[in-house]
CSV table of C-alpha atoms and ligand atoms in Angstrom, one decimal:
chain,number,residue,atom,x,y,z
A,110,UNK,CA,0.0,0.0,0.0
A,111,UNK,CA,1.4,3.8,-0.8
A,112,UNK,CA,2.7,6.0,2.1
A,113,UNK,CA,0.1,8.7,2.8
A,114,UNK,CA,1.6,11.9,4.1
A,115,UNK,CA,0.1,13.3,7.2
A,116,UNK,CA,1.2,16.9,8.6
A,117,UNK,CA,1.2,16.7,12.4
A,118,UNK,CA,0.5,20.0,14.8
A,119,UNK,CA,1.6,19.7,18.0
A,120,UNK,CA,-0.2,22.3,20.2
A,121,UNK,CA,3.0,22.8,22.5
A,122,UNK,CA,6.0,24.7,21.7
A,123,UNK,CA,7.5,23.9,25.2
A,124,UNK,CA,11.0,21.8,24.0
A,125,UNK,CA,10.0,18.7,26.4
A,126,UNK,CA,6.5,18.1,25.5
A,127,UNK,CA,5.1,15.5,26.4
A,128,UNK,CA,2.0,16.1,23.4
A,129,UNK,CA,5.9,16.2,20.6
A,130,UNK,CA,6.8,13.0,21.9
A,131,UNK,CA,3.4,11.2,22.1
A,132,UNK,CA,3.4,12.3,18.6
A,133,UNK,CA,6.8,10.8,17.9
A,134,UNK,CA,5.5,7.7,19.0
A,135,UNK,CA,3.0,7.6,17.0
A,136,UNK,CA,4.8,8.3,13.8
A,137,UNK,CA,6.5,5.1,14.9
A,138,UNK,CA,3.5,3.0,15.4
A,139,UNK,CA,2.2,4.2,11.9
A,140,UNK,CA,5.3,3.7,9.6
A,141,UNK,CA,5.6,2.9,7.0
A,142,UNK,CA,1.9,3.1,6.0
A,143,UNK,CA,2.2,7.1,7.3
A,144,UNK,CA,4.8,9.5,7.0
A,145,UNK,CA,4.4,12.3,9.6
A,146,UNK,CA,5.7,15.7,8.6
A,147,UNK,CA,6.2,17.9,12.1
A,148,UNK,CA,4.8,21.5,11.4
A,149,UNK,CA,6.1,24.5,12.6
A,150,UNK,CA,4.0,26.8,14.5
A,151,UNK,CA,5.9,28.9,16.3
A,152,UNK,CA,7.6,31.6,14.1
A,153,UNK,CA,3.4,32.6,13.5
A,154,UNK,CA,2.7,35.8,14.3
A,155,UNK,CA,-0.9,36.5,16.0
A,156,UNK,CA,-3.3,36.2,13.2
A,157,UNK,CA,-4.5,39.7,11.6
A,158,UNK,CA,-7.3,40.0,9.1
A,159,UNK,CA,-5.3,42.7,7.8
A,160,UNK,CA,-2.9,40.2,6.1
A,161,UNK,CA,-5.0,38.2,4.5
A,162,UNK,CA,-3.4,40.1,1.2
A,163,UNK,CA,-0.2,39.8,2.2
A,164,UNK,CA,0.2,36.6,4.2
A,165,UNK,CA,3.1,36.2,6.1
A,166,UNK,CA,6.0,33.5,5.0
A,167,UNK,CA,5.0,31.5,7.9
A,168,UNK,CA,1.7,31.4,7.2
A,169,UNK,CA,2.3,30.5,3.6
A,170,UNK,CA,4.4,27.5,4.6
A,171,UNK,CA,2.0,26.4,6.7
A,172,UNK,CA,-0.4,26.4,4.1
A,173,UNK,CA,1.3,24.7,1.6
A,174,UNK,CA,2.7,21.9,3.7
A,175,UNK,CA,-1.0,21.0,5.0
A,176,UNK,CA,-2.4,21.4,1.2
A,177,UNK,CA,0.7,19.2,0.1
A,178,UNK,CA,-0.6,16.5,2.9
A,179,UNK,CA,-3.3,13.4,2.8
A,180,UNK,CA,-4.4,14.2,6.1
A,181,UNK,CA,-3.7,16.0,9.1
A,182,UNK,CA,-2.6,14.8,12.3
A,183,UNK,CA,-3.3,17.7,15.8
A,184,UNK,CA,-1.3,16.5,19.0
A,185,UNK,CA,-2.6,18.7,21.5
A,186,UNK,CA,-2.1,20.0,25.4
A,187,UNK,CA,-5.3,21.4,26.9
A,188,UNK,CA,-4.8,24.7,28.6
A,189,UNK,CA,-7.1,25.7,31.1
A,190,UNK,CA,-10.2,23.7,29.6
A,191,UNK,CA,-9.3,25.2,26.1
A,192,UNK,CA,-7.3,25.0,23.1
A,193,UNK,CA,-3.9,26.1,23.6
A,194,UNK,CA,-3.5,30.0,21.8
A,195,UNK,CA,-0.8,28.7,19.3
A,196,UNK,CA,-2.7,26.4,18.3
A,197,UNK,CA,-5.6,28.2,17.7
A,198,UNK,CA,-3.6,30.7,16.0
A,199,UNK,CA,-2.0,28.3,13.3
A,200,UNK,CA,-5.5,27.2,12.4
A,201,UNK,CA,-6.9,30.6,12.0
A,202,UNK,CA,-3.9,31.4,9.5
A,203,UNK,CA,-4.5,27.9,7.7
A,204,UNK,CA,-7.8,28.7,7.1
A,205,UNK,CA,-7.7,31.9,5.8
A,206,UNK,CA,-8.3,33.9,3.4
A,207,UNK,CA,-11.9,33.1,3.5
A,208,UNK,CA,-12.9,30.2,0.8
A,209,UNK,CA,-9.3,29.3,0.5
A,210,UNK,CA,-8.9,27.1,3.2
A,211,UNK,CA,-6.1,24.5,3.5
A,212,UNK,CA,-8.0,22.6,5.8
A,213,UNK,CA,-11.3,21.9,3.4
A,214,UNK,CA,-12.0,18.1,2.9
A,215,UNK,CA,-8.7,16.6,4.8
A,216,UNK,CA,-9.0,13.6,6.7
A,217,UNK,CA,-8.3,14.8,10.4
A,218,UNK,CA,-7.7,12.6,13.9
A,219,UNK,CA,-7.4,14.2,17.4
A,220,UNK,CA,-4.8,12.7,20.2
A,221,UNK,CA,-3.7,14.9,23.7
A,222,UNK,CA,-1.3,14.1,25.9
A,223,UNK,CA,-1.8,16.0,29.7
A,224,UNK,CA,-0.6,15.4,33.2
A,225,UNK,CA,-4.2,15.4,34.3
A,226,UNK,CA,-6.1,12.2,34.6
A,227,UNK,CA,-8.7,13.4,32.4
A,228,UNK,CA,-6.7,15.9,30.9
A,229,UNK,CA,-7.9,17.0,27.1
A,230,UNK,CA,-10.9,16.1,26.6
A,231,UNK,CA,-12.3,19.4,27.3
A,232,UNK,CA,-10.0,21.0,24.6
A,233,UNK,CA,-10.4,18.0,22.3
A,234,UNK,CA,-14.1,18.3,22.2
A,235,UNK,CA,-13.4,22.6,21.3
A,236,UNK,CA,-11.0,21.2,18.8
A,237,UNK,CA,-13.7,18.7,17.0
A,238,UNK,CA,-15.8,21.3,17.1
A,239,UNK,CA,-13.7,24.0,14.9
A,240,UNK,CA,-12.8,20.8,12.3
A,241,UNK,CA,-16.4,20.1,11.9
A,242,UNK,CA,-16.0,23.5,10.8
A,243,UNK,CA,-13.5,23.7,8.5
A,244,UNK,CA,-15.1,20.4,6.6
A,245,UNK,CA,-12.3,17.8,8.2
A,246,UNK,CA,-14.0,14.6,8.9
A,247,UNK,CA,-12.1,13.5,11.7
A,248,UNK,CA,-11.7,10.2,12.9
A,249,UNK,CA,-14.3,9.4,16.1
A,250,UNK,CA,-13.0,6.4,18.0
A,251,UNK,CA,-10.8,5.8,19.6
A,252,UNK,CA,-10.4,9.0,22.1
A,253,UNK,CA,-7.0,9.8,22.5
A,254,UNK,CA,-6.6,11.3,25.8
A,255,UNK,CA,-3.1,10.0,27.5
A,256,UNK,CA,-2.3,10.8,31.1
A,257,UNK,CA,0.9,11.5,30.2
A,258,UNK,CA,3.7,9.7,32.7
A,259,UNK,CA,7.6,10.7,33.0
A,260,UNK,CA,9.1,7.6,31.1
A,261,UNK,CA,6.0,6.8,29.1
A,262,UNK,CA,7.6,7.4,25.9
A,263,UNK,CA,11.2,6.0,25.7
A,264,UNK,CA,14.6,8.1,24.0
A,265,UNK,CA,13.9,5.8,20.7
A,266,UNK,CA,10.2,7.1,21.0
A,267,UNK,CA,8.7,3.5,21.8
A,268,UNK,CA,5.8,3.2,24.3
A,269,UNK,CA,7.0,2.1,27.4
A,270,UNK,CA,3.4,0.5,28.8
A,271,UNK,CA,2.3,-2.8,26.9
A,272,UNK,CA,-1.5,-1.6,27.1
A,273,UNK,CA,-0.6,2.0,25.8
A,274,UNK,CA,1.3,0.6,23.0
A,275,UNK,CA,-1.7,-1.3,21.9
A,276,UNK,CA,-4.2,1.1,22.2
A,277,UNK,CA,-2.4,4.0,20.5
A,278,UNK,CA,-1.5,0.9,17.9
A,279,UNK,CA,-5.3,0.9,17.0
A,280,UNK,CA,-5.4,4.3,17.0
A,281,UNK,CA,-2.9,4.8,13.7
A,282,UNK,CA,-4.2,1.6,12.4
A,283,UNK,CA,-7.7,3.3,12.5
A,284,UNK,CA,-6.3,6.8,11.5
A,285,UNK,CA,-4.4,4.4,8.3
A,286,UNK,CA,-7.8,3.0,7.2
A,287,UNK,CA,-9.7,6.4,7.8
A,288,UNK,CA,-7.6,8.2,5.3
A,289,UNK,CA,-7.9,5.7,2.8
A,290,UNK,CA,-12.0,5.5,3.4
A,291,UNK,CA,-12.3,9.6,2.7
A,292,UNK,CA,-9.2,10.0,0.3
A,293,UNK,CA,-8.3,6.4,-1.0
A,294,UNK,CA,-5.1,7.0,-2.8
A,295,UNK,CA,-4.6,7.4,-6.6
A,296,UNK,CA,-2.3,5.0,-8.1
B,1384,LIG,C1,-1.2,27.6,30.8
B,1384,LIG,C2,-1.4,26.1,31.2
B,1384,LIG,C3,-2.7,25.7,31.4
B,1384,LIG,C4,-2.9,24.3,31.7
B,1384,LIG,N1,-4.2,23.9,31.9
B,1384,LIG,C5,-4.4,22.6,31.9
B,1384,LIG,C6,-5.8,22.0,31.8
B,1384,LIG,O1,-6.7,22.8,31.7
B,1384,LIG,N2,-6.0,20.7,31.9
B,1384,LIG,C7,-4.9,19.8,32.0
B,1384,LIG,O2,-5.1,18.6,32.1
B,1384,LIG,N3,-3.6,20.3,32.2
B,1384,LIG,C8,-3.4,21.6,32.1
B,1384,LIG,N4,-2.1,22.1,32.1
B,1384,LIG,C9,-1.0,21.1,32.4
B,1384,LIG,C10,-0.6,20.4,31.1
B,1384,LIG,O3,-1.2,19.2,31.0
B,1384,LIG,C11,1.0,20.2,31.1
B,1384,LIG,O4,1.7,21.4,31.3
B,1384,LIG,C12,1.4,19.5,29.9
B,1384,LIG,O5,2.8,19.1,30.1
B,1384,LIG,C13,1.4,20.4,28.7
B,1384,LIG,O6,1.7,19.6,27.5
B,1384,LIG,P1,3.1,19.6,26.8
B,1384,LIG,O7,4.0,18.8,27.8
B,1384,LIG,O8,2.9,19.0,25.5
B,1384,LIG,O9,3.6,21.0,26.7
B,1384,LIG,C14,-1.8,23.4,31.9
B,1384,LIG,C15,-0.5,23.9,31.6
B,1384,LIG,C16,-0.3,25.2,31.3
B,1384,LIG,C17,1.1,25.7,31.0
């Protein structure tokens, strides 16, 4: 079977996060049916309406690598009961100017990684909400909320708990087969 491409947003900049290495581990788990390309979010500036005619560099990259994608991949923190800012931000830049979205149509799956026990789910549901949105169908089961333990995710980026492993296993098997059910690849 091809390689589909999926651009991953992780919704922390913080250089440790726990949300970049869950999503390490699951660009493991998923080769070599996906290839996760890591976006950058963090050289954004805050989104201004008044650039929508002269879009930032950034923003343009952004654009392009997510247009250039099969699917798209968001790995996010929840910050007090909400979407983190930056995340928030790189989607109101992706999906701007208005009708020339880069998010239209894109198969779309949801993961969060907290040190909460019931950490993202609140912001997951906020994030749901805004793909429905921008016309991502995203991928319903499994939830994807990991209570997010020092040593859960090894240096190589393997899953240090057996049941963990499994269950985010199903997850990119399910995420593998959801692409292929809304944007079966052209050979
Ligand atoms: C501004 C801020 C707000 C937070 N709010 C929440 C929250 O609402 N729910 C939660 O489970 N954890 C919350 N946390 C704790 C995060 O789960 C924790 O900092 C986590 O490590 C962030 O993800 P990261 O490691 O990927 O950066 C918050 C952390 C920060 C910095």
């Amino acid at each position: 079977m091809a390689t589909r491409n999926v651009a991953v947003i992780v919704g922390s900049l913080r250089k440790d996060s726990y949300n970049r290495k869950l999503a390490q581990a699951l660009a493991r788990l998923a080769a070599p049916g996906l290839a996760f390309q890591f976006l950058e979010i963090g050289d954004l500036p805050p989104y201004n309406q008044d650039l929508d005619s002269a879009f930032p560099a950034p923003a343009t990259r952004l654009k392009d690598q997510i247009r250039a994608a099969d699917a798209v991949l968001f790995v996010t923190p929840e910050y007090n009961r909400a979407l983190p800012g930056v995340l928030k931000n790189a989607i109101d830049w992706a999906s701007r100017p208005y009708g020339r979205s880069a998010f239209a149509g894109k198969p779309a799956a949801i993961a969060g990684a907290s040190v909460g026990a019931v950490g993202t789910a609140v912001a997951q549901q906020q994030l749901r909400a805004i793909l429905g949105y921008l016309d991502m169908p995203t991928l319903g089961q499994p939830e994807v909320f990991i209570h997010f333990k020092e040593g859960l995710v090894a240096e190589d980026g393997t899953i240090t708990n057996e049941g963990t492993q499994k269950f985010l296993q199903s997850f990119v098997d399910k995420f593998t087969a959801w692409i292929e059910k809304i944007s079966p690849a052209q050979n």
